[in-house]
Short mmCIF file of C-alpha atoms and ligand atoms in Angstrom, two decimals:
data_model
loop_
_atom_site.label_atom_id
_atom_site.label_comp_id
_atom_site.label_asym_id
_atom_site.label_seq_id
_atom_site.Cartn_x
_atom_site.Cartn_y
_atom_site.Cartn_z
CA MET A 48 130.00 64.28 51.84
CA LEU A 49 129.61 61.17 53.96
CA ASP A 50 129.90 57.91 52.05
CA ARG A 51 126.40 56.77 51.18
CA ALA A 52 127.26 53.66 49.24
CA LYS A 53 128.00 51.15 52.02
CA ASN A 54 124.69 50.76 53.75
CA HIS A 55 122.33 53.02 51.99
CA ASN A 56 119.33 52.66 54.30
CA ASP A 57 121.38 53.51 57.40
CA THR A 58 122.64 56.66 55.76
CA LEU A 59 119.09 57.90 55.29
CA THR A 60 118.53 58.14 59.01
CA ARG A 61 121.94 58.58 60.65
CA SER A 62 122.24 62.37 60.32
CA MET A 63 118.77 63.69 59.73
CA LEU A 64 116.08 64.13 62.36
CA TYR A 65 112.78 63.67 60.54
CA PRO A 66 109.56 65.60 61.25
CA PHE A 67 106.77 63.79 63.10
CA ALA A 68 108.84 60.61 63.32
CA ASN A 69 110.17 58.28 65.98
CA VAL A 70 113.93 57.86 65.46
CA THR A 71 113.85 54.25 66.67
CA HIS A 72 110.99 53.30 64.34
CA LEU A 73 112.62 55.00 61.36
CA ALA A 74 115.97 53.32 61.95
CA LYS A 75 114.19 50.00 61.44
CA ASN A 76 111.81 51.26 58.77
CA PRO A 77 113.89 53.61 56.63
CA PRO A 78 112.02 56.21 54.61
CA LEU A 79 111.53 55.79 50.89
CA GLU A 80 113.92 58.09 49.07
CA ILE A 81 112.08 59.86 46.27
CA VAL A 82 114.34 61.07 43.50
CA GLY A 83 111.98 62.00 40.69
CA GLY A 84 108.42 62.82 39.78
CA GLU A 85 106.21 63.31 36.77
CA GLY A 86 102.50 64.09 36.87
CA VAL A 87 100.78 61.91 39.46
CA HIS A 88 103.80 59.59 39.72
CA VAL A 89 107.05 59.66 41.68
CA PHE A 90 110.17 57.47 41.38
CA ASP A 91 112.58 55.99 43.93
CA ARG A 92 116.31 55.55 43.34
CA THR A 93 115.86 52.10 41.78
CA GLY A 94 113.59 53.68 39.18
CA LYS A 95 110.46 52.09 40.65
CA ARG A 96 107.34 54.12 39.92
CA TYR A 97 104.61 54.94 42.45
CA ILE A 98 101.25 56.67 42.18
CA ASP A 99 101.47 59.62 44.55
CA GLY A 100 98.31 59.15 46.60
CA GLN A 101 99.39 61.87 49.00
CA ALA A 102 100.50 64.61 46.55
CA GLY A 103 103.71 65.01 48.54
CA LEU A 104 102.07 66.29 51.70
CA TRP A 105 98.69 67.23 50.23
CA ASN A 106 100.28 70.05 48.36
CA VAL A 107 101.47 69.00 44.89
CA ASN A 108 98.01 69.67 43.46
CA VAL A 109 98.97 70.17 39.81
CA GLY A 110 101.30 67.16 39.83
CA HIS A 111 105.07 66.82 39.65
CA GLY A 112 107.48 68.28 37.14
CA ARG A 113 105.12 70.75 35.47
CA ASP A 114 107.05 72.54 32.73
CA GLU A 115 105.03 75.75 33.09
CA ILE A 116 106.05 76.12 36.74
CA LYS A 117 109.65 75.14 36.14
CA ALA A 118 109.85 77.74 33.35
CA ALA A 119 108.34 80.45 35.57
CA ILE A 120 110.88 79.72 38.32
CA ARG A 121 113.75 79.65 35.80
CA ASP A 122 112.66 82.93 34.19
CA GLN A 123 112.52 84.58 37.60
CA LEU A 124 115.93 83.12 38.55
CA ASP A 125 117.39 84.72 35.45
CA LYS A 126 116.07 88.09 36.62
CA ILE A 127 116.74 87.97 40.38
CA SER A 128 116.49 85.13 42.88
CA TYR A 129 115.69 87.20 45.97
CA TYR A 130 115.04 90.68 47.16
CA SER A 131 113.38 92.04 50.28
CA VAL A 132 109.75 93.15 50.42
CA PHE A 133 110.21 94.82 53.81
CA GLY A 134 108.70 98.20 53.14
CA GLY A 135 111.24 100.17 51.16
CA THR A 136 111.59 97.63 48.32
CA THR A 137 109.44 95.01 46.69
CA VAL A 138 109.56 92.36 43.94
CA THR A 139 107.30 92.07 40.92
CA PRO A 140 106.01 88.48 41.33
CA ALA A 141 104.84 89.19 44.91
CA VAL A 142 102.90 92.28 43.83
CA GLU A 143 101.35 90.41 40.90
CA LEU A 144 100.46 87.40 43.03
CA ALA A 145 98.80 89.59 45.68
CA ASP A 146 96.57 91.08 42.96
CA LEU A 147 95.80 87.64 41.55
CA LEU A 148 94.90 86.22 44.97
CA CYS A 149 92.58 89.15 45.71
CA GLU A 150 90.92 88.63 42.35
CA MET A 151 90.49 84.90 43.02
CA THR A 152 89.03 85.46 46.48
CA GLU A 153 86.73 88.29 45.44
CA PRO A 154 83.69 86.13 46.29
CA GLU A 155 85.04 85.93 49.87
CA GLY A 156 85.80 89.67 49.89
CA MET A 157 89.57 89.44 50.41
CA VAL A 158 91.44 92.67 49.55
CA ARG A 159 95.04 92.21 50.75
CA ALA A 160 97.64 89.42 50.94
CA PHE A 161 100.47 89.05 53.46
CA PHE A 162 103.15 86.54 52.43
CA SER A 163 105.19 84.07 54.47
CA SER A 164 106.85 80.71 53.86
CA GLY A 165 104.23 78.13 54.80
CA GLY A 166 101.08 77.18 56.63
CA SER A 167 102.33 77.60 60.20
CA GLU A 168 103.66 81.05 59.39
CA ALA A 169 100.38 81.95 57.70
CA ALA A 170 98.62 80.99 60.96
CA GLU A 171 101.02 83.08 63.06
CA ALA A 172 100.47 86.08 60.80
CA SER A 173 96.70 85.65 61.08
CA PHE A 174 96.81 85.58 64.89
CA LYS A 175 99.02 88.66 65.08
CA LEU A 176 96.80 90.47 62.58
CA VAL A 177 93.79 89.66 64.76
CA ARG A 178 95.41 90.95 67.96
CA GLN A 179 96.59 94.14 66.33
CA TYR A 180 93.28 94.61 64.53
CA TRP A 181 91.47 94.71 67.87
CA ARG A 182 94.03 97.14 69.33
CA GLN A 183 93.58 99.41 66.33
CA ARG A 184 89.83 99.18 66.87
CA GLY A 185 90.14 100.15 70.55
CA GLN A 186 89.32 96.69 71.97
CA PRO A 187 92.74 95.43 73.14
CA THR A 188 91.23 92.79 75.43
CA ARG A 189 90.12 90.75 72.40
CA THR A 190 93.23 88.56 72.29
CA LYS A 191 91.94 84.99 72.60
CA ILE A 192 91.76 82.50 69.75
CA VAL A 193 89.19 79.71 69.73
CA SER A 194 89.65 76.65 67.52
CA LEU A 195 88.36 73.09 67.20
CA LYS A 196 89.52 69.87 68.78
CA ARG A 197 91.37 67.78 66.15
CA ALA A 198 92.36 70.99 64.34
CA TYR A 199 95.76 71.28 62.68
CA HIS A 200 97.11 74.75 62.04
CA GLY A 201 100.86 74.15 62.21
CA VAL A 202 103.79 73.61 64.52
CA THR A 203 105.11 77.03 65.56
CA LEU A 204 104.04 77.77 69.12
CA GLY A 205 101.06 79.97 68.23
CA ALA A 206 99.76 77.62 65.55
CA LEU A 207 100.46 74.64 67.79
CA SER A 208 98.44 76.26 70.58
CA ALA A 209 95.45 76.33 68.23
CA ASN A 210 95.88 72.64 67.35
CA GLY A 211 93.50 70.11 68.79
CA THR A 212 95.48 66.86 68.91
CA THR A 213 96.93 65.97 72.31
CA ALA A 214 99.87 63.96 70.93
CA TYR A 215 101.15 66.96 68.99
CA ARG A 216 100.72 69.35 71.90
CA GLU A 217 101.73 67.69 75.11
CA ALA A 218 105.52 67.38 74.75
CA TYR A 219 105.78 71.11 74.08
CA GLU A 220 103.59 72.48 76.85
CA PRO A 221 103.07 75.00 78.26
CA LEU A 222 101.68 76.47 75.08
CA VAL A 223 100.71 80.06 74.39
CA PRO A 224 98.06 81.31 76.83
CA GLY A 225 94.71 82.45 75.46
CA PHE A 226 94.01 79.56 73.05
CA PHE A 227 90.93 77.38 73.58
CA GLN A 228 89.47 74.39 71.72
CA VAL A 229 85.84 73.39 71.40
CA GLU A 230 84.22 70.18 70.19
CA THR A 231 84.50 69.42 66.47
CA PRO A 232 81.49 68.00 64.59
CA HIS A 233 82.91 64.52 64.00
CA LEU A 234 80.06 62.32 62.91
CA TYR A 235 81.88 59.00 63.34
CA ARG A 236 83.19 59.70 66.82
CA ASN A 237 81.05 61.90 69.05
CA PRO A 238 79.07 61.17 72.20
CA PHE A 239 76.04 63.25 71.15
CA THR A 240 74.16 62.17 68.04
CA ASP A 241 74.21 60.33 64.71
CA ASP A 242 72.27 63.14 63.06
CA HIS A 243 74.63 65.27 61.04
CA GLU A 244 72.50 68.45 61.12
CA ALA A 245 71.85 68.13 64.84
CA LEU A 246 75.57 67.66 65.42
CA GLY A 247 76.35 70.81 63.42
CA ARG A 248 73.87 72.81 65.53
CA LEU A 249 75.18 71.36 68.77
CA CYS A 250 78.85 72.07 68.00
CA ALA A 251 78.02 75.64 66.91
CA GLU A 252 76.20 76.04 70.21
CA LEU A 253 79.19 74.67 72.15
CA LEU A 254 81.34 77.28 70.40
CA GLU A 255 78.92 80.01 71.43
CA ARG A 256 78.90 78.73 75.01
CA GLU A 257 82.69 78.81 75.15
CA ILE A 258 82.69 82.37 73.83
CA ALA A 259 80.14 83.37 76.48
CA TYR A 260 82.21 81.61 79.14
CA GLN A 261 85.45 83.33 78.09
CA GLY A 262 83.63 86.65 77.73
CA PRO A 263 83.08 87.77 74.13
CA HIS A 264 85.06 90.97 74.79
CA THR A 265 88.17 88.78 75.34
CA VAL A 266 87.84 86.70 72.15
CA GLY A 267 89.56 87.94 68.97
CA ALA A 268 88.95 85.18 66.46
CA PHE A 269 87.79 81.68 65.71
CA ILE A 270 89.94 79.57 63.35
CA ALA A 271 89.00 76.36 61.54
CA GLU A 272 89.80 74.28 58.48
CA PRO A 273 86.88 73.96 56.02
CA VAL A 274 87.47 70.20 56.28
CA GLN A 275 89.83 69.14 59.05
CA GLY A 276 92.85 67.43 57.53
CA ALA A 277 95.57 66.07 59.77
CA GLY A 278 92.94 65.49 62.48
CA GLY A 279 91.67 62.64 60.30
CA VAL A 280 89.72 64.23 57.39
CA ILE A 281 86.63 65.36 59.25
CA VAL A 282 83.94 66.78 56.99
CA PRO A 283 81.60 69.03 58.98
CA PRO A 284 77.84 68.98 58.44
CA ALA A 285 76.56 71.43 55.82
CA ASN A 286 75.02 73.70 58.46
CA PHE A 287 78.14 74.01 60.62
CA TRP A 288 80.15 76.71 58.83
CA PRO A 289 77.12 78.99 58.21
CA LEU A 290 76.14 78.62 61.89
CA VAL A 291 79.70 79.39 63.00
CA ARG A 292 79.68 82.54 60.87
CA GLU A 293 76.46 83.58 62.63
CA VAL A 294 77.97 82.92 66.06
CA CYS A 295 81.06 84.96 65.17
CA ASP A 296 78.89 87.81 63.86
CA ARG A 297 76.69 87.83 66.96
CA HIS A 298 79.76 88.38 69.14
CA ASP A 299 81.78 90.46 66.66
CA ILE A 300 84.51 87.81 66.45
CA LEU A 301 86.76 87.45 63.40
CA PHE A 302 86.53 84.17 61.46
CA ILE A 303 89.80 82.73 60.10
CA ALA A 304 89.58 79.98 57.47
CA ASP A 305 92.68 77.79 57.40
CA GLU A 306 92.66 76.96 53.68
CA VAL A 307 96.20 75.56 53.67
CA VAL A 308 94.96 72.19 52.38
CA THR A 309 91.52 73.11 51.03
CA GLY A 310 92.48 76.22 49.03
CA PHE A 311 92.87 75.96 45.24
CA GLY A 312 90.54 73.14 44.48
CA ARG A 313 91.01 70.12 46.71
CA LEU A 314 87.39 69.94 47.89
CA GLY A 315 85.94 70.38 44.42
CA SER A 316 85.46 74.13 44.85
CA MET A 317 88.21 76.71 44.29
CA MET A 318 88.15 77.55 48.01
CA GLY A 319 86.97 75.39 50.89
CA SER A 320 84.98 78.24 52.44
CA ARG A 321 83.15 78.66 49.14
CA HIS A 322 81.92 75.08 49.34
CA TRP A 323 80.17 75.93 52.61
CA GLY A 324 78.96 79.30 51.26
CA VAL A 325 80.72 81.26 53.99
CA LYS A 326 82.86 84.40 53.83
CA PRO A 327 85.66 84.36 56.40
CA ASP A 328 87.45 87.56 57.49
CA ILE A 329 90.91 86.03 57.03
CA MET A 330 92.06 83.11 54.83
CA ASN A 331 95.36 81.27 55.32
CA PHE A 332 96.97 79.68 52.27
CA ALA A 333 100.10 77.56 51.67
CA LYS A 334 100.57 74.12 50.02
CA GLY A 335 98.23 74.24 46.98
CA ILE A 336 98.99 77.93 46.39
CA ASN A 337 101.98 76.83 44.31
CA SER A 338 101.83 73.05 44.64
CA GLY A 339 104.95 73.06 46.80
CA TYR A 340 107.40 73.94 44.03
CA VAL A 341 108.94 76.58 46.39
CA PRO A 342 107.79 77.17 50.00
CA LEU A 343 105.09 79.86 50.28
CA GLY A 344 102.33 80.92 52.64
CA ALA A 345 99.79 83.73 52.40
CA THR A 346 97.37 85.33 54.82
CA MET A 347 94.48 87.09 53.09
CA MET A 348 92.24 89.66 54.78
CA ASN A 349 88.97 91.34 53.94
CA ALA A 350 88.40 95.11 53.95
CA LYS A 351 87.14 95.05 57.54
CA VAL A 352 90.53 93.78 58.73
CA ALA A 353 92.72 95.57 56.18
CA ASP A 354 91.13 98.99 56.78
CA ALA A 355 92.08 98.92 60.46
CA PHE A 356 95.70 99.31 59.35
CA ILE A 357 94.97 102.50 57.42
CA THR A 358 95.27 105.46 59.81
CA ASP A 359 96.04 109.21 59.78
CA ASP A 360 99.59 108.47 60.97
CA ASP A 361 102.01 108.27 58.02
CA ALA A 362 105.24 107.87 60.08
CA GLN A 363 107.39 104.94 58.92
CA PHE A 364 107.38 103.30 62.36
CA SER A 365 103.86 104.18 63.41
CA PRO A 366 102.24 101.81 65.94
CA ALA A 367 99.79 101.05 63.12
CA ALA A 368 102.58 99.27 61.18
CA PHE A 369 102.28 95.48 61.05
CA PHE A 370 105.48 94.57 62.93
CA HIS A 371 105.73 91.10 61.52
CA GLY A 372 107.44 89.50 58.53
CA ASN A 373 109.79 86.69 57.52
CA THR A 374 112.88 87.14 55.37
CA TYR A 375 111.37 84.86 52.75
CA ALA A 376 108.02 86.64 52.70
CA GLY A 377 106.99 87.18 49.10
CA HIS A 378 109.98 85.19 47.81
CA PRO A 379 110.09 85.93 44.08
CA LEU A 380 110.65 82.29 43.05
CA ALA A 381 107.77 81.10 45.22
CA CYS A 382 105.44 83.82 43.94
CA ALA A 383 106.39 83.22 40.31
CA ALA A 384 105.68 79.52 40.87
CA ALA A 385 102.32 80.38 42.43
CA ILE A 386 101.22 82.50 39.47
CA ALA A 387 102.07 79.68 37.04
CA ASN A 388 100.45 77.11 39.34
CA ILE A 389 97.19 79.02 39.67
CA LYS A 390 97.02 79.41 35.89
CA ILE A 391 97.11 75.61 35.59
CA VAL A 392 94.50 75.12 38.33
CA VAL A 393 92.14 77.51 36.52
CA GLU A 394 92.82 76.48 32.91
CA GLU A 395 92.59 72.75 33.63
CA ASN A 396 89.58 73.30 35.89
CA LEU A 397 91.18 71.14 38.58
CA PRO A 398 88.49 71.83 41.21
CA GLU A 399 85.97 70.19 38.89
CA ASN A 400 88.24 67.18 38.37
CA ALA A 401 88.81 66.90 42.13
CA GLY A 402 85.04 66.88 42.74
CA ARG A 403 84.29 64.29 40.05
CA VAL A 404 87.24 61.95 40.65
CA GLY A 405 86.87 62.35 44.42
CA ALA A 406 83.22 61.22 44.25
CA TYR A 407 84.27 58.13 42.27
CA PHE A 408 87.06 57.44 44.78
CA LEU A 409 84.63 57.56 47.73
CA GLU A 410 82.17 55.33 45.90
CA ARG A 411 84.88 52.72 45.29
CA LEU A 412 86.09 52.82 48.90
CA LYS A 413 82.54 52.45 50.22
CA ASP A 414 82.20 49.37 48.04
CA VAL A 415 85.42 47.96 49.56
CA GLN A 416 83.92 48.69 52.99
CA THR A 417 81.08 46.24 52.28
CA ARG A 418 83.66 43.44 51.97
CA HIS A 419 86.01 44.59 54.75
CA PRO A 420 84.19 45.66 57.89
CA ILE A 421 87.46 46.81 59.49
CA LEU A 422 86.98 49.92 57.34
CA GLY A 423 85.08 51.56 60.16
CA ASP A 424 84.57 54.83 58.34
CA VAL A 425 85.11 56.13 54.82
CA ARG A 426 84.70 59.90 54.59
CA GLY A 427 85.80 62.87 52.55
CA LEU A 428 85.03 65.60 50.09
CA GLY A 429 86.64 66.03 46.70
CA LEU A 430 90.15 64.62 46.73
CA MET A 431 90.49 64.84 50.50
CA ILE A 432 89.60 61.40 51.78
CA GLY A 433 89.98 59.62 55.12
CA VAL A 434 89.62 55.91 55.86
CA GLU A 435 89.56 54.85 59.49
CA LEU A 436 90.34 51.24 60.41
CA VAL A 437 88.82 49.68 63.52
CA SER A 438 89.19 46.25 65.12
CA ASP A 439 85.45 46.09 65.83
CA PRO A 440 83.02 48.00 63.60
CA GLU A 441 80.21 47.71 66.17
CA THR A 442 82.07 49.33 69.06
CA LYS A 443 84.44 51.34 66.80
CA GLN A 444 87.29 49.99 68.91
CA PRO A 445 90.64 51.00 67.34
CA PHE A 446 93.42 48.48 66.78
CA ASP A 447 96.19 48.25 69.33
CA LEU A 448 98.80 50.81 68.16
CA GLY A 449 101.56 48.23 68.64
CA GLU A 450 100.02 46.12 65.85
CA ASN A 451 100.96 48.81 63.29
CA VAL A 452 98.00 47.74 61.14
CA GLY A 453 97.88 50.98 59.17
CA ALA A 454 101.64 50.98 58.60
CA ARG A 455 101.55 47.38 57.36
CA ILE A 456 98.84 48.18 54.82
CA ALA A 457 100.73 51.28 53.72
CA ASP A 458 103.85 49.13 53.24
CA HIS A 459 101.94 46.66 51.12
CA CYS A 460 100.58 49.47 48.94
CA ARG A 461 104.13 50.74 48.56
CA GLU A 462 105.27 47.35 47.30
CA ARG A 463 102.49 47.57 44.72
CA GLY A 464 103.60 51.04 43.63
CA VAL A 465 101.06 53.12 45.53
CA LEU A 466 101.95 55.76 48.12
CA ILE A 467 99.25 56.56 50.66
CA ARG A 468 99.83 58.10 54.05
CA ASN A 469 98.58 56.61 57.30
CA LEU A 470 98.34 58.45 60.59
CA ALA A 471 98.23 55.36 62.81
CA ASP A 472 95.09 53.56 61.56
CA THR A 473 93.56 56.42 59.62
CA PHE A 474 94.57 56.70 55.98
CA ILE A 475 94.73 60.14 54.51
CA ILE A 476 94.32 60.14 50.77
CA SER A 477 95.09 63.40 49.03
CA PRO A 478 96.46 62.82 45.52
CA PRO A 479 97.26 65.49 42.95
CA LEU A 480 94.04 67.05 41.62
CA THR A 481 95.00 65.87 38.13
CA LEU A 482 94.29 62.24 39.11
CA GLY A 483 92.13 60.13 36.78
CA THR A 484 89.64 57.36 37.60
CA GLY A 485 92.01 54.67 36.25
CA GLU A 486 94.55 55.70 38.86
CA VAL A 487 91.85 55.63 41.53
CA ASP A 488 91.27 51.99 40.60
CA GLU A 489 94.99 51.23 40.96
CA ILE A 490 95.09 52.84 44.41
CA VAL A 491 91.90 51.18 45.66
CA ASP A 492 92.89 47.75 44.32
CA ALA A 493 96.28 47.93 46.08
CA PHE A 494 94.58 49.10 49.27
CA GLU A 495 92.00 46.31 49.19
CA ASP A 496 94.71 43.76 48.59
CA GLY A 497 96.62 45.17 51.58
CA LEU A 498 93.50 44.88 53.73
CA ALA A 499 92.99 41.27 52.72
CA ARG A 500 96.56 40.40 53.70
CA VAL A 501 96.52 42.20 57.05
N1 PMP B 105 97.23 74.32 58.33
C1 PMP B 105 96.81 73.15 57.83
C2 PMP B 105 95.35 72.95 57.64
C3 PMP B 105 97.73 72.16 57.51
O1 PMP B 105 97.32 70.97 57.05
C4 PMP B 105 99.10 72.44 57.69
C5 PMP B 105 100.18 71.42 57.31
N2 PMP B 105 99.82 70.13 57.08
C6 PMP B 105 99.48 73.65 58.23
C7 PMP B 105 98.52 74.60 58.52
C8 PMP B 105 100.93 73.97 58.50
O2 PMP B 105 101.60 74.19 57.32
P1 PMP B 105 103.20 74.07 57.24
O3 PMP B 105 103.53 72.64 57.46
O4 PMP B 105 103.50 74.56 55.84
O5 PMP B 105 103.76 74.97 58.28
#
């Protein structure tokens, strides 16, 4: 091991390349090293305690250090830590979790689960399922995937090609052909209208126009997050998802819900799609599925999709086989953690807590907005909240990026023992779903103090 004692902060950045980070910035602003966690709190190496306003990376929904999950992982470790689920063998926790997930998503009509190791892999699996589904159904030209601008579906090349943020895409172009993005219904920043319903109608119509332009017979699926996350927490109008479902149905296009952040309670409903009253054909899970205790992703499908893979051909390597799978698919430790995690989410009714505490959180932030007009927009649903800072609330002009306004406020919150994540000048607040209103007050007070100083 390299010696870490001499200049500790340097050692944090000398060997490791960090995700989504500028090496030069990090060298001057070393990351906070988290060494422990309990409930909604985490600890750094000096023992300082922080409220985790970001639930890790919007995934530690049941909080840190839950004994039930640790015990489930330990019990599984004592049995076997890994075995393959590739066809000829399987492992008990994966089979049990698949049943549990189908039961939980019965309202959406999901009947089968395909496991992977995270959200990007869940997206890849969904795209490959879609392409093969259409081949099986005799429409092999239906290969294209349509998504929304500002979408975030992951970083692998397929998922990245469905993303709608230029900064994440451009260094890695050319991306996968056959992916197209249409306008997202972003109330705060759109050139069309201030009327939420009208915006929902208009964006659904733009989707339909794009499908017509591409040729419906070339489009396989539309993918979207129930509430866009990394794009800045964009809550669509209530009519948008139902209208999108209608558009997809009119053109026989599959609808994929990326529930990586919204699944398992974050929006105040068990599933994000359920909040909008819409049944997707495919649902992608990761993060909240097991609160990040062990990496896991899942791609769920309804009977329409699943049945296309049931044919008269029973040969082991039939073309109807799904030729896709990661070594860690259905990892027994991850699946055991998921089963224990879901039990907590259900028994503690965490979706209800997320809805109630999230409403209080938004109310408090909107009150802060009355005193600090640089809070251009406060938006969110449940415990998925976005706060966008602007230099001029009238024109919605953003701050100069070089001013690092968001980062400075985040640093101040950190000093006060509050961790919240900023993507430039938009704060993304996504605490564990076990958060209480007292902790909301601590976060908001630190944030307001940070605003006053900046
Ligand atoms: N989909 C959504 C909606 C996400 O927010 C993320 C990750 N933030 C992903 C997919 C990708 O998940 P992962 O980082 O586990 O690959």
